[in-house]
mmCIF file of C-alpha atoms and ligand atoms in Angstrom:
data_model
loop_
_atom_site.group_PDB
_atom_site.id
_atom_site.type_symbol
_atom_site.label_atom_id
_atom_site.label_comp_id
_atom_site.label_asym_id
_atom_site.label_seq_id
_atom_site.Cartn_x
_atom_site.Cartn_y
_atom_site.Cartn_z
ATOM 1 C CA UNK A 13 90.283 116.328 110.840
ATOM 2 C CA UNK A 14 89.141 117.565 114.171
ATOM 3 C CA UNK A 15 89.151 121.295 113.952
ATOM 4 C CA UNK A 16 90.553 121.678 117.698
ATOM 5 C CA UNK A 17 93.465 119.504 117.241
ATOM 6 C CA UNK A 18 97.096 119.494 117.817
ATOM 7 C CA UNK A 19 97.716 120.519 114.118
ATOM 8 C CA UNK A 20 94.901 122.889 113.274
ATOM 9 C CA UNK A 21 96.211 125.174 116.111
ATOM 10 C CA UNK A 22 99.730 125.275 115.401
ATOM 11 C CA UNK A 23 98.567 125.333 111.229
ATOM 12 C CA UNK A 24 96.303 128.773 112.457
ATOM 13 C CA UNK A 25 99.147 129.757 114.599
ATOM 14 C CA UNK A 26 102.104 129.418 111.983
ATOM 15 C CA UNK A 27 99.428 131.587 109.865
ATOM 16 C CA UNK A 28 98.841 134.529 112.096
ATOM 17 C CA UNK A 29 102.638 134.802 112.200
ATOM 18 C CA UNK A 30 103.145 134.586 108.561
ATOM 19 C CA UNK A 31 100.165 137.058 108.193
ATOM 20 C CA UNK A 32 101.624 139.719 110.937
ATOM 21 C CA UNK A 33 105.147 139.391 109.528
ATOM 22 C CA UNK A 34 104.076 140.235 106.213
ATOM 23 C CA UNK A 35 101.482 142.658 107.297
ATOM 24 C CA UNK A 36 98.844 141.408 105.084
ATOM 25 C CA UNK A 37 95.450 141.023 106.329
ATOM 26 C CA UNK A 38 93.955 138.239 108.760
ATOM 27 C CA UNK A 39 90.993 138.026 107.043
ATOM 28 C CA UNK A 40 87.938 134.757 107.937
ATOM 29 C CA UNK A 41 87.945 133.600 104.488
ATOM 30 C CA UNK A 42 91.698 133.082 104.623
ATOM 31 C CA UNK A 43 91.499 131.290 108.132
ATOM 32 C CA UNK A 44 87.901 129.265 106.851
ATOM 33 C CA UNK A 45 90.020 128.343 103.569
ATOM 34 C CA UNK A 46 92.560 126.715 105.827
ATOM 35 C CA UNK A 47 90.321 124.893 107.853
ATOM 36 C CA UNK A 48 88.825 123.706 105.023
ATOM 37 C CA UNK A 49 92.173 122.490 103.861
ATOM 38 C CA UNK A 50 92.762 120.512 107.260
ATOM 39 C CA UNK A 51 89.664 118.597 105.915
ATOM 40 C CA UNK A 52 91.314 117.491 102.470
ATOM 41 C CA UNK A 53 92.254 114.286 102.703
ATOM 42 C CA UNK A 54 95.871 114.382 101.689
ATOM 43 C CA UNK A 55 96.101 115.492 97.601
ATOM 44 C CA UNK A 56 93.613 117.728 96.001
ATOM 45 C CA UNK A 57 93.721 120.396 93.526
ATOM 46 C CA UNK A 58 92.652 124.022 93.628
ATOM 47 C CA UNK A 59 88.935 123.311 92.716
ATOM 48 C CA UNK A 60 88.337 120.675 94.811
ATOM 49 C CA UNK A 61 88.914 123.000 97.958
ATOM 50 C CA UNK A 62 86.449 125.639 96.432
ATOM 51 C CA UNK A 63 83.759 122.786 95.503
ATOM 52 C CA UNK A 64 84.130 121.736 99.341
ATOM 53 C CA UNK A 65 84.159 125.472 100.396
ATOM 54 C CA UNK A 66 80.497 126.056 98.236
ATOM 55 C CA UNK A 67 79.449 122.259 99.600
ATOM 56 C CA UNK A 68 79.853 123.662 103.421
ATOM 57 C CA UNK A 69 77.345 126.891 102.159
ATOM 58 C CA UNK A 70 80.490 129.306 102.568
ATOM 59 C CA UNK A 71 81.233 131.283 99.697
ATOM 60 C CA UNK A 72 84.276 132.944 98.834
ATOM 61 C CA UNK A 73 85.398 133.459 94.877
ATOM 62 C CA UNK A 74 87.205 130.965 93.019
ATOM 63 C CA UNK A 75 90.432 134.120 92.891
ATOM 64 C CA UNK A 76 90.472 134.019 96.791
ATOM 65 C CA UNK A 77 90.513 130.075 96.728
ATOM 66 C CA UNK A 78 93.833 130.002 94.518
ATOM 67 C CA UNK A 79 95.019 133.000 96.448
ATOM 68 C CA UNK A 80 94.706 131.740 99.316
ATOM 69 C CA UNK A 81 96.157 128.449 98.471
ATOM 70 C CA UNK A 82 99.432 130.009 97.346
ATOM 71 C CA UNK A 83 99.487 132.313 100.287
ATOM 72 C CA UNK A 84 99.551 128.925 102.855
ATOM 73 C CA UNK A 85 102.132 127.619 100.222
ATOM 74 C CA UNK A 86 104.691 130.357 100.753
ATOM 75 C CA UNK A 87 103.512 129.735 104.244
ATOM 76 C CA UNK A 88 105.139 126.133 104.145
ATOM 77 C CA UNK A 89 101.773 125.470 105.341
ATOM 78 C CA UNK A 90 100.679 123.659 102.204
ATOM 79 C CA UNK A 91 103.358 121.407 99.632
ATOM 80 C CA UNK A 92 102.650 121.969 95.897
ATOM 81 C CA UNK A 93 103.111 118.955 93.802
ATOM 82 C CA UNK A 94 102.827 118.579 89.652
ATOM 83 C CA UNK A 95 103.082 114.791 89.397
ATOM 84 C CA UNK A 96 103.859 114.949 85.934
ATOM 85 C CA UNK A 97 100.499 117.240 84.660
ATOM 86 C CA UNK A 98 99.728 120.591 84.493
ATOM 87 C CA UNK A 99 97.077 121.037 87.442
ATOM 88 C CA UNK A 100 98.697 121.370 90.575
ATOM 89 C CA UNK A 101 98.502 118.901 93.825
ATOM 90 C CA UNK A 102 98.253 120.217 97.282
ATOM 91 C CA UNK A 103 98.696 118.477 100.191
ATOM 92 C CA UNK A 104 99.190 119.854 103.799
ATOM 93 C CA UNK A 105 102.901 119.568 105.360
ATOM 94 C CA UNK A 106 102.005 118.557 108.974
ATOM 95 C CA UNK A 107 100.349 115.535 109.684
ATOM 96 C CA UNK A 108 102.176 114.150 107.207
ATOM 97 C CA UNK A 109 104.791 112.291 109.612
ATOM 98 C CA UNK A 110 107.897 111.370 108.233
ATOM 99 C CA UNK A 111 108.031 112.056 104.380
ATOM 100 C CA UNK A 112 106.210 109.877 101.862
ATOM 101 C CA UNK A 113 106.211 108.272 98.265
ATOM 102 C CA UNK A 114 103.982 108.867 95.463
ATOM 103 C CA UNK A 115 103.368 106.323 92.728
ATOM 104 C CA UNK A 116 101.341 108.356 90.526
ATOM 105 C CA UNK A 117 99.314 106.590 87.469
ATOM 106 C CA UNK A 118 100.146 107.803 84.244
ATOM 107 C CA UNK A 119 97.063 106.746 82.744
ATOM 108 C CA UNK A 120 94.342 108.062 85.016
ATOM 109 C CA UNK A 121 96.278 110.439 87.133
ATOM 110 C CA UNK A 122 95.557 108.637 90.602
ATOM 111 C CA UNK A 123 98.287 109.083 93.150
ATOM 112 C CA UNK A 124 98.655 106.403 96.106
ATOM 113 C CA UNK A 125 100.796 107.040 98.974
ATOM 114 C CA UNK A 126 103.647 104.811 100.232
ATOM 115 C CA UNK A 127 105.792 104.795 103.196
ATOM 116 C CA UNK A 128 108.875 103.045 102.533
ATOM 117 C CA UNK A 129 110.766 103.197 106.065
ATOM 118 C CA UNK A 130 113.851 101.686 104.297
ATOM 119 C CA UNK A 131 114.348 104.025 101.142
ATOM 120 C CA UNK A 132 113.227 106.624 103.693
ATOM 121 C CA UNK A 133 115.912 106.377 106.145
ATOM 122 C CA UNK A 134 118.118 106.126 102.964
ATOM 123 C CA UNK A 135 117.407 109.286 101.500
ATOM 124 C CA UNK A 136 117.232 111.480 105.149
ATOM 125 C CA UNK A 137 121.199 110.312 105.480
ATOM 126 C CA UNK A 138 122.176 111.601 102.235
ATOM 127 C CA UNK A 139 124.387 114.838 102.705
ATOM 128 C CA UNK A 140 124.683 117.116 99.560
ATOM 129 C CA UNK A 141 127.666 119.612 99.813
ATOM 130 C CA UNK A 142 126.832 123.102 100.549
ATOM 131 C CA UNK A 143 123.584 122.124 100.841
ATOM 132 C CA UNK A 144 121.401 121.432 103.759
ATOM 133 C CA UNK A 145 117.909 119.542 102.553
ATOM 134 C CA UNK A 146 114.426 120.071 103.910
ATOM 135 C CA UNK A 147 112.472 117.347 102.747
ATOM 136 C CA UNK A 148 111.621 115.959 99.351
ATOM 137 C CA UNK A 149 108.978 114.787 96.603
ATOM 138 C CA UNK A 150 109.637 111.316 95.346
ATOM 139 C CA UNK A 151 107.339 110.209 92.601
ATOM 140 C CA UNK A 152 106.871 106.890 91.119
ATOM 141 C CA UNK A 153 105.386 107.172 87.534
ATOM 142 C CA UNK A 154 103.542 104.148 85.879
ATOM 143 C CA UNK A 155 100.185 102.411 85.651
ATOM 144 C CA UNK A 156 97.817 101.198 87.970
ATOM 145 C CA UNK A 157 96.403 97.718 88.732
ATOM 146 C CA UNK A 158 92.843 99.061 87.412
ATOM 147 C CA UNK A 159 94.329 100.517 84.489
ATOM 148 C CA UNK A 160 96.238 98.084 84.219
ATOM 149 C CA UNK A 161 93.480 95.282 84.439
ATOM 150 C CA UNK A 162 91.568 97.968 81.717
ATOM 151 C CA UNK A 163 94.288 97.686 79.440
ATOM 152 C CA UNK A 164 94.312 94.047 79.238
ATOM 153 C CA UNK A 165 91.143 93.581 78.786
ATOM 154 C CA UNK A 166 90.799 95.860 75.928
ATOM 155 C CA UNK A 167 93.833 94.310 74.788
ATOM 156 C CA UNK A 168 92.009 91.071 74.540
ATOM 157 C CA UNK A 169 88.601 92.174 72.945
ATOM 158 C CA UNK A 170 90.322 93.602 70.091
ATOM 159 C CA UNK A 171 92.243 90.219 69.658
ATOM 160 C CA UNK A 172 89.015 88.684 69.939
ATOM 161 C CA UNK A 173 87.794 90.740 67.251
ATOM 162 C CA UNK A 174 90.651 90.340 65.305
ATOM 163 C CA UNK A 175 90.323 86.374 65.243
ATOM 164 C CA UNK A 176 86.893 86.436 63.903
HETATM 165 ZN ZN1 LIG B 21 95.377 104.319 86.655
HETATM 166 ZN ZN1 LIG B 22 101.465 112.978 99.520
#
């Protein structure tokens, strides 16, 4: 992502506020952590962003990394997702356009994004009584083609095997 773009101003922007209104400190590493995050491309976890942070040759401890993180989270900067496992997905909330699937692999954990303009406009109609929603996390759990291709194969050698 271009760092002088439409959404990396309003992202530093909607984090001075959040910063000022909380009176906690604007300090660089928290504004060069969320640049960094404008560079993730969509999902990554906590020590991804550090990795990248150490890759660029600017270091800041892994405990201000995961600060951090959760700092632009109660921002509503970043989304936290758990598709299904312990570690923690991030993604950032703008740029995202209009709200997205996961289908998330079970077997090796990779998560591919969907648009599905017709379960989309489905679920943004739906009214909930005394309750206005924001957005949401759909997730789609099952396997892979590559898995799946994996699978079969395996499947077959140890028939193969067998029939010997
Ligand atoms: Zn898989
Ligand atoms: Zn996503």
């Amino acid at each position: 992502m271009i760092a002088d773009d439409k959404n990396a101003v309003a992202a530093r922007a909607s984090l001075v506020q959040y910063l000022s209104r909380r009176r906690l400190r604007k300090t660089p590493e928290r504004f060069a952590i969320l640049d960094c995050v404008m560079e993730m491309t969509r999902h990554f976890v906590a020590d991804d962003l550090y990795n990248r942070m150490e890759d660029k040759g600017y270091h800041v401890s892994r405990t201000t990394v995961y600060n951090t993180i959760e700092l632009l989270v109660s921002a509503g900067l970043l989304r936290r997702h758990n598709f299904g496992r312990t570690t923690a997905h991030y993604e950032m909330v703008s740029g995202l356009g209009s709200n997205h699937h996961h289908l998330v692999c079970t077997v090796c954990g990779k998560i591919k994004e969907v648009k599905d303009a017709q379960l989309a406009s489905l679920l943004d109609k739906r009214t909930f009584p005394a309750f206005h929603p924001e957005w949401y996390d759909l997730c789609v759990y099952g396997v892979c083609s590559t898995c799946m291709r994996k699978t079969r194969r395996a499947r077959q050698t140890s028939r193969t095997v067998h029939e010997e």
